[in-house]
Coordinates of C-alpha atoms and ligand atoms in Angstrom, one line a residue:
M15 CA -8.2 43.4 -16.1
I16 CA -8.9 46.7 -13.5
Y17 CA -8.5 46.3 -10.3
I18 CA -9.6 49.7 -7.9
H19 CA -8.2 50.1 -4.4
V20 CA -10.5 51.3 -2.0
P21 CA -8.5 52.2 0.9
F22 CA -11.8 52.5 4.0
C23 CA -12.3 50.9 6.7
K24 CA -14.8 51.6 10.1
S25 CA -12.3 50.3 12.4
F26 CA -8.7 48.1 11.7
C27 CA -8.5 44.7 12.3
T28 CA -6.0 43.0 14.6
Y29 CA -4.2 41.5 11.9
C30 CA -5.0 43.6 8.8
D31 CA -1.2 44.8 6.8
F32 CA -3.6 46.2 4.2
Y33 CA -3.4 50.5 3.8
S34 CA -6.7 51.8 5.0
E35 CA -7.7 54.9 6.0
I36 CA -11.0 55.2 9.0
P37 CA -13.4 57.6 6.4
G38 CA -14.4 61.1 7.3
G39 CA -13.9 65.0 6.8
G40 CA -14.0 64.7 2.7
M41 CA -12.0 62.3 2.1
F42 CA -14.5 60.0 0.1
D43 CA -14.6 62.8 -2.1
S44 CA -11.0 63.1 -2.3
Y45 CA -10.4 59.9 -3.2
T46 CA -13.0 59.2 -5.6
D47 CA -11.7 62.3 -7.4
Q48 CA -8.0 61.1 -7.5
V49 CA -9.2 57.7 -8.8
C50 CA -11.8 58.9 -11.2
A51 CA -8.4 61.8 -12.2
E52 CA -5.8 58.8 -12.9
I53 CA -8.3 56.0 -14.6
R54 CA -8.1 59.4 -17.4
R55 CA -4.4 59.7 -17.1
R56 CA -4.2 55.9 -17.7
A57 CA -6.9 54.7 -20.2
A58 CA -4.6 53.6 -22.4
E59 CA -2.7 51.1 -19.9
M60 CA -6.5 49.4 -19.6
S61 CA -6.8 46.1 -21.9
D62 CA -10.1 44.8 -22.4
E63 CA -8.5 41.2 -23.4
L64 CA -9.9 39.9 -20.1
K65 CA -12.9 42.0 -19.2
T66 CA -12.9 41.9 -15.1
L67 CA -12.8 44.8 -12.6
Y68 CA -12.4 44.1 -9.3
F69 CA -13.3 46.5 -6.2
G70 CA -11.0 45.2 -3.1
G71 CA -9.7 47.0 -0.2
G72 CA -10.0 48.4 2.6
T73 CA -13.6 48.1 2.6
P74 CA -15.2 49.3 -0.5
S75 CA -18.8 48.4 0.6
V76 CA -18.3 51.7 2.9
L77 CA -18.0 53.2 -0.6
P78 CA -21.7 55.1 -1.1
L79 CA -23.0 54.0 -3.9
S80 CA -22.5 58.0 -5.4
H81 CA -19.2 57.5 -5.6
L82 CA -18.8 54.1 -7.0
T83 CA -20.9 55.4 -9.5
R84 CA -18.6 58.5 -10.2
I85 CA -15.9 55.9 -10.6
L86 CA -18.3 53.2 -13.5
L87 CA -19.4 56.6 -15.2
T88 CA -15.9 57.5 -15.7
L89 CA -14.5 54.3 -16.9
E90 CA -17.7 54.1 -19.7
E91 CA -16.3 57.7 -20.6
C92 CA -12.8 56.2 -20.7
G93 CA -14.2 53.4 -23.4
H94 CA -13.6 51.1 -20.4
G95 CA -17.1 50.8 -18.8
G96 CA -19.3 47.2 -18.0
P97 CA -21.1 44.8 -18.3
Y98 CA -17.4 43.4 -17.3
T99 CA -17.2 39.4 -17.5
E100 CA -17.0 39.6 -13.9
F101 CA -17.2 42.5 -11.8
T102 CA -16.5 41.4 -8.1
L103 CA -17.1 43.9 -5.2
E104 CA -15.3 42.8 -1.3
A105 CA -18.0 43.8 0.8
N106 CA -18.1 43.3 5.1
P107 CA -21.3 41.3 6.8
E108 CA -22.1 44.6 8.6
D109 CA -22.7 46.8 5.9
I110 CA -24.6 44.7 3.9
V111 CA -27.1 44.6 6.7
E112 CA -26.6 48.6 8.0
K113 CA -27.7 50.1 4.3
G114 CA -29.8 46.6 3.9
L115 CA -31.7 45.3 0.4
P116 CA -32.0 48.8 -1.3
Y117 CA -28.0 48.8 -1.2
V118 CA -27.3 45.5 -2.6
E119 CA -30.2 45.5 -5.4
S120 CA -28.1 48.8 -6.5
L121 CA -24.9 47.3 -6.4
R122 CA -26.1 44.5 -9.0
Q123 CA -28.1 47.5 -11.2
L124 CA -24.5 49.1 -11.1
G125 CA -23.2 45.6 -13.0
V126 CA -21.6 44.2 -9.9
N127 CA -22.2 40.2 -10.6
R128 CA -20.0 39.2 -8.1
M129 CA -19.7 39.4 -4.2
S130 CA -17.1 38.7 -2.1
M131 CA -17.8 39.1 1.4
G132 CA -15.0 39.1 4.8
I133 CA -16.2 37.2 6.9
Q134 CA -13.3 36.1 8.0
S135 CA -14.7 33.4 10.9
F136 CA -18.3 31.6 12.6
D137 CA -17.6 32.1 15.8
D138 CA -18.4 35.3 17.6
V139 CA -15.8 35.4 20.7
L140 CA -12.7 35.3 18.1
L141 CA -14.9 38.0 15.9
R142 CA -14.6 40.3 18.4
W143 CA -10.6 39.3 19.1
M144 CA -10.5 39.8 15.3
N145 CA -12.2 43.3 16.1
R146 CA -14.4 42.3 13.2
R147 CA -17.6 44.4 13.3
H148 CA -19.9 41.6 12.7
S149 CA -21.2 38.5 14.2
A150 CA -21.9 35.6 13.4
E151 CA -25.9 35.9 13.4
G152 CA -24.7 38.9 11.0
A153 CA -22.7 37.6 8.3
K154 CA -25.4 35.3 7.6
E155 CA -27.9 37.9 7.8
A156 CA -25.9 39.5 5.1
F157 CA -25.2 36.6 3.2
R158 CA -29.6 35.9 2.5
L159 CA -29.6 39.1 1.5
V160 CA -27.0 38.8 -1.1
R161 CA -29.3 36.2 -2.0
K162 CA -32.5 38.1 -2.4
A163 CA -30.8 40.8 -4.1
G164 CA -30.2 38.2 -6.8
F165 CA -26.3 37.1 -6.7
E166 CA -25.7 34.2 -7.9
N167 CA -22.3 34.3 -7.7
V168 CA -20.9 35.1 -3.7
S169 CA -17.5 34.0 -2.3
I170 CA -16.8 33.6 1.3
D171 CA -13.6 34.5 3.3
L172 CA -12.5 33.1 5.8
I173 CA -9.1 32.3 7.9
F174 CA -7.5 29.5 9.7
G175 CA -3.8 29.2 11.1
L176 CA -4.5 30.9 14.8
S177 CA -3.4 29.8 17.5
N178 CA -6.8 30.1 19.8
L179 CA -9.1 28.4 16.9
S180 CA -9.8 24.8 18.2
D181 CA -10.8 21.9 16.1
E182 CA -13.8 22.1 17.1
V183 CA -14.6 26.0 16.4
W184 CA -13.0 25.4 12.9
E185 CA -14.9 22.4 12.0
K186 CA -18.0 24.4 12.8
T187 CA -17.2 28.2 10.9
I188 CA -16.5 25.5 7.6
D189 CA -19.6 23.4 8.4
Q190 CA -22.1 27.0 8.7
A191 CA -19.9 29.1 5.7
V192 CA -20.7 25.1 3.5
A193 CA -24.5 25.6 4.7
L194 CA -24.9 29.4 2.7
G195 CA -24.3 27.3 0.1
P196 CA -21.9 30.1 -2.0
E197 CA -20.4 29.4 -5.1
H198 CA -17.1 30.4 -3.3
I199 CA -14.6 30.4 -1.0
S200 CA -11.3 31.9 0.4
C201 CA -9.0 31.0 3.2
Y202 CA -6.2 32.7 4.0
Q203 CA -3.3 31.6 6.7
L204 CA -3.1 33.8 9.4
T205 CA 0.2 35.8 8.8
V206 CA 1.2 37.6 11.7
E207 CA 3.2 41.1 10.1
G208 CA 3.1 44.6 10.0
D209 CA 2.0 47.0 12.4
N210 CA -1.0 45.9 13.5
V211 CA -2.8 44.9 17.2
L212 CA -1.6 41.4 16.3
T213 CA 2.1 42.4 16.0
M214 CA 1.4 44.5 18.9
R215 CA 0.0 41.4 20.9
L216 CA 3.0 38.9 19.8
E217 CA 5.5 41.5 21.2
N218 CA 4.1 41.2 24.3
G219 CA 3.9 37.6 24.6
E220 CA -0.2 38.1 24.5
Y221 CA -0.9 35.7 21.7
E222 CA 1.4 33.2 20.7
E223 CA 1.9 31.9 16.6
A224 CA 0.4 28.6 16.2
S225 CA 2.9 26.3 14.9
E226 CA 3.4 25.0 11.8
E227 CA 1.3 21.7 12.6
T228 CA -1.5 22.8 14.0
C229 CA -1.4 25.5 10.5
R230 CA -1.4 21.9 8.3
H231 CA -4.1 20.2 10.8
Q232 CA -6.0 23.1 10.1
Y233 CA -5.5 23.3 6.5
D234 CA -6.2 19.8 6.1
I235 CA -9.3 20.0 8.2
L236 CA -10.2 22.8 4.8
C237 CA -9.1 20.4 2.6
R238 CA -11.3 17.6 3.4
K239 CA -14.4 19.1 3.6
M240 CA -14.9 20.8 0.7
A241 CA -13.9 18.0 -0.9
V242 CA -16.4 16.1 0.5
A243 CA -18.9 19.6 0.0
G244 CA -18.1 19.0 -3.5
F245 CA -15.5 22.3 -3.9
H246 CA -13.0 22.2 -6.8
H247 CA -9.7 23.2 -4.5
Y248 CA -8.1 24.9 -7.8
E249 CA -5.9 27.4 -5.6
I250 CA -3.6 26.9 -2.6
S251 CA -6.6 28.9 -1.1
N252 CA -9.4 28.9 -3.4
F253 CA -11.9 26.6 -3.6
A254 CA -15.2 26.6 -6.5
Q255 CA -18.1 25.0 -7.0
P256 CA -17.0 24.1 -10.5
G257 CA -17.4 27.0 -13.1
F258 CA -17.2 29.2 -10.4
E259 CA -13.1 29.7 -10.0
A260 CA -12.3 33.4 -9.8
V261 CA -11.9 34.9 -13.7
H262 CA -9.6 38.2 -12.2
N263 CA -7.6 35.9 -9.9
G264 CA -7.5 33.5 -12.7
G265 CA -6.0 36.7 -14.4
Y266 CA -3.5 36.9 -11.7
W267 CA -1.9 33.6 -11.4
A268 CA -1.6 33.6 -15.3
R269 CA 0.4 36.6 -15.3
R270 CA -2.4 38.7 -17.5
P271 CA -1.8 42.6 -17.4
Y272 CA -3.6 44.5 -15.2
V273 CA -3.9 48.2 -14.3
G274 CA -4.0 49.0 -9.7
L275 CA -6.2 52.0 -9.6
G276 CA -5.7 54.1 -5.7
P277 CA -3.7 54.3 -2.9
S278 CA -1.5 51.4 -2.8
A279 CA -2.9 49.4 -5.5
H280 CA -0.4 47.4 -8.3
S281 CA 0.4 47.0 -11.8
F282 CA 1.8 44.4 -14.2
S283 CA 2.2 45.1 -17.6
G284 CA 2.9 42.2 -18.8
R285 CA 6.8 43.4 -18.7
G286 CA 7.3 45.6 -15.5
R287 CA 5.3 46.1 -12.7
S288 CA 4.1 48.9 -10.8
W289 CA 2.7 50.1 -7.5
N290 CA 0.9 53.6 -6.3
S291 CA 1.7 54.7 -2.9
A292 CA 0.4 54.3 0.4
T293 CA -1.1 57.9 0.5
L294 CA -4.4 58.7 0.5
E295 CA -3.7 62.2 -0.8
G296 CA -1.7 63.0 -4.0
Y297 CA -0.3 59.3 -3.9
T298 CA 2.3 58.3 -6.7
L299 CA 3.2 55.8 -9.3
T300 CA 6.6 54.1 -9.0
S301 CA 7.3 51.1 -12.0
E302 CA 9.7 48.6 -11.9
A303 CA 11.3 46.3 -14.4
L304 CA 11.2 42.8 -14.4
S305 CA 14.4 41.0 -15.3
L306 CA 14.3 37.4 -17.6
E307 CA 14.5 35.9 -14.0
D308 CA 12.0 37.8 -12.6
E309 CA 9.6 36.5 -14.8
K310 CA 11.0 32.7 -14.5
V311 CA 10.5 33.0 -11.1
E312 CA 6.7 34.7 -10.9
T313 CA 5.1 32.3 -13.7
L314 CA 6.5 29.6 -11.7
M315 CA 5.5 30.6 -8.6
L316 CA 1.9 31.7 -9.9
A317 CA 1.3 28.8 -11.7
L318 CA 2.7 26.5 -9.3
R319 CA -0.1 27.8 -6.8
T320 CA -2.8 26.7 -8.8
A321 CA -4.6 23.1 -9.8
K322 CA -3.6 23.5 -13.2
G323 CA -0.6 24.1 -12.8
I324 CA 2.8 24.7 -15.1
D325 CA 3.5 23.4 -18.6
G326 CA 5.8 21.1 -18.4
E327 CA 7.9 22.5 -21.6
F328 CA 8.6 25.7 -19.3
L329 CA 9.2 24.3 -16.7
L330 CA 11.2 21.8 -17.7
A331 CA 13.1 24.7 -20.0
N332 CA 13.0 26.8 -16.8
C333 CA 14.7 24.2 -13.9
R334 CA 17.1 21.1 -13.3
E335 CA 16.0 18.5 -14.5
E336 CA 17.3 16.0 -11.3
D337 CA 15.3 18.7 -8.8
V338 CA 11.9 17.6 -10.9
K339 CA 12.6 13.8 -11.0
R340 CA 13.2 13.9 -7.3
L341 CA 10.0 16.3 -6.9
I342 CA 8.0 13.9 -8.8
G343 CA 9.5 11.4 -6.6
Q344 CA 9.3 12.5 -3.4
G345 CA 5.3 13.4 -4.9
A346 CA 5.5 17.1 -4.2
L347 CA 5.1 16.7 -7.6
C348 CA 3.2 15.1 -10.2
Q349 CA 2.6 15.5 -14.5
V350 CA -1.5 15.4 -15.7
G351 CA -0.9 15.3 -19.4
R352 CA 1.4 18.1 -20.5
R353 CA 1.1 20.0 -17.7
Y354 CA 3.0 20.0 -13.8
R355 CA 1.4 20.7 -10.4
I356 CA 2.0 20.2 -7.0
P357 CA -0.6 17.6 -5.5
E358 CA -3.1 19.2 -3.2
D359 CA -1.7 17.0 -0.5
H360 CA 1.7 18.9 -0.9
F361 CA -0.3 22.4 -1.1
F362 CA 0.7 23.4 1.9
V363 CA 4.5 22.8 1.3
S364 CA 4.6 24.3 -1.5
D365 CA 6.6 28.0 -1.4
E366 CA 9.4 25.0 -0.4
I367 CA 8.7 22.7 -3.4
I368 CA 8.7 26.3 -5.7
R369 CA 12.6 27.7 -3.9
E370 CA 13.8 24.1 -4.4
L371 CA 12.9 24.3 -8.1
V372 CA 13.9 28.1 -8.5
Ligands
LIG429 S1 -9.0 43.3 7.0 FE1 -10.3 44.7 6.1 S2 -12.1 44.9 7.0 FE2 -10.1 44.4 8.7 S3 -8.8 46.3 8.7 FE3 -7.6 44.9 7.0 S4 -8.8 45.7 4.9 FE4 -10.3 47.1 7.0

């Protein structure tokens, strides 16, 4: 499993807390040189046990094809080239529309077999408020181009949990996402954190965070509509048509080792975690070993986010029996064969449930 962080965005969304830079002045060259050098340096850490490649960001679709190709050739040169079981590239709609069909076709030829599109909303007023660069129509056009290029596995990202998102707009957004016919939809709840415009608006009294009740209500609408549309709610924030669950992200939740390359990328070796500093020039890697307690908490937290849940033996060996029994009694935990999971109607409060267990 390999993750490559592409830290470039043409502008910054109001809510975003990811590390990213506005590209210019040879930044693509310098970034690509450093990622290729990192691939060569860390090739021995990469395992092909689960052969996935994920370009995330930032906005990977701003990276020129020539630079993407250099990175892929370097992976090949180091014995970790394609084809990959799953090769995802995150893309913003405006890049797809601007670069057109030849760009998306080239991505396919390079081996990308899953596109993850950052659409966030189908409401133009909200999109402008978020400082997104695309319109609802632009997002639909981008989706059509991706399909035309032959992509059969497309994911759409949406955001909820905003105080200025009405039920009507949220329902319409979900309906429009479903109507496009994607294989996968990820929905993330907005959190106000970090040094960004939304934090500033909150501090200035220009924005009020959505209440817990509002967020829960929007999440309930989402769950209901996704079920009607035939999506499997296989992880708190993720819905898939049968057989299209994300393989790479599934590896994160199962705590499989992965190597993260590029500024601010995180890695997991199976025994410890490491992360690159969030700087474009000369980023460095910091590592930390995990204690047995850390491992236990991580395993529980990640597995209980999924519909598959956690192995019963592991749960009972690491949590107090009375807590498990109490949560089962409250309907916050249920047994499915040899495993335990948080039922979908309690996914929204999974953090509290997991806290009670650990
Ligand atoms: S949300 Fe995506 S496109 Fe927007 S600033 Fe963050 S990384 Fe860039």
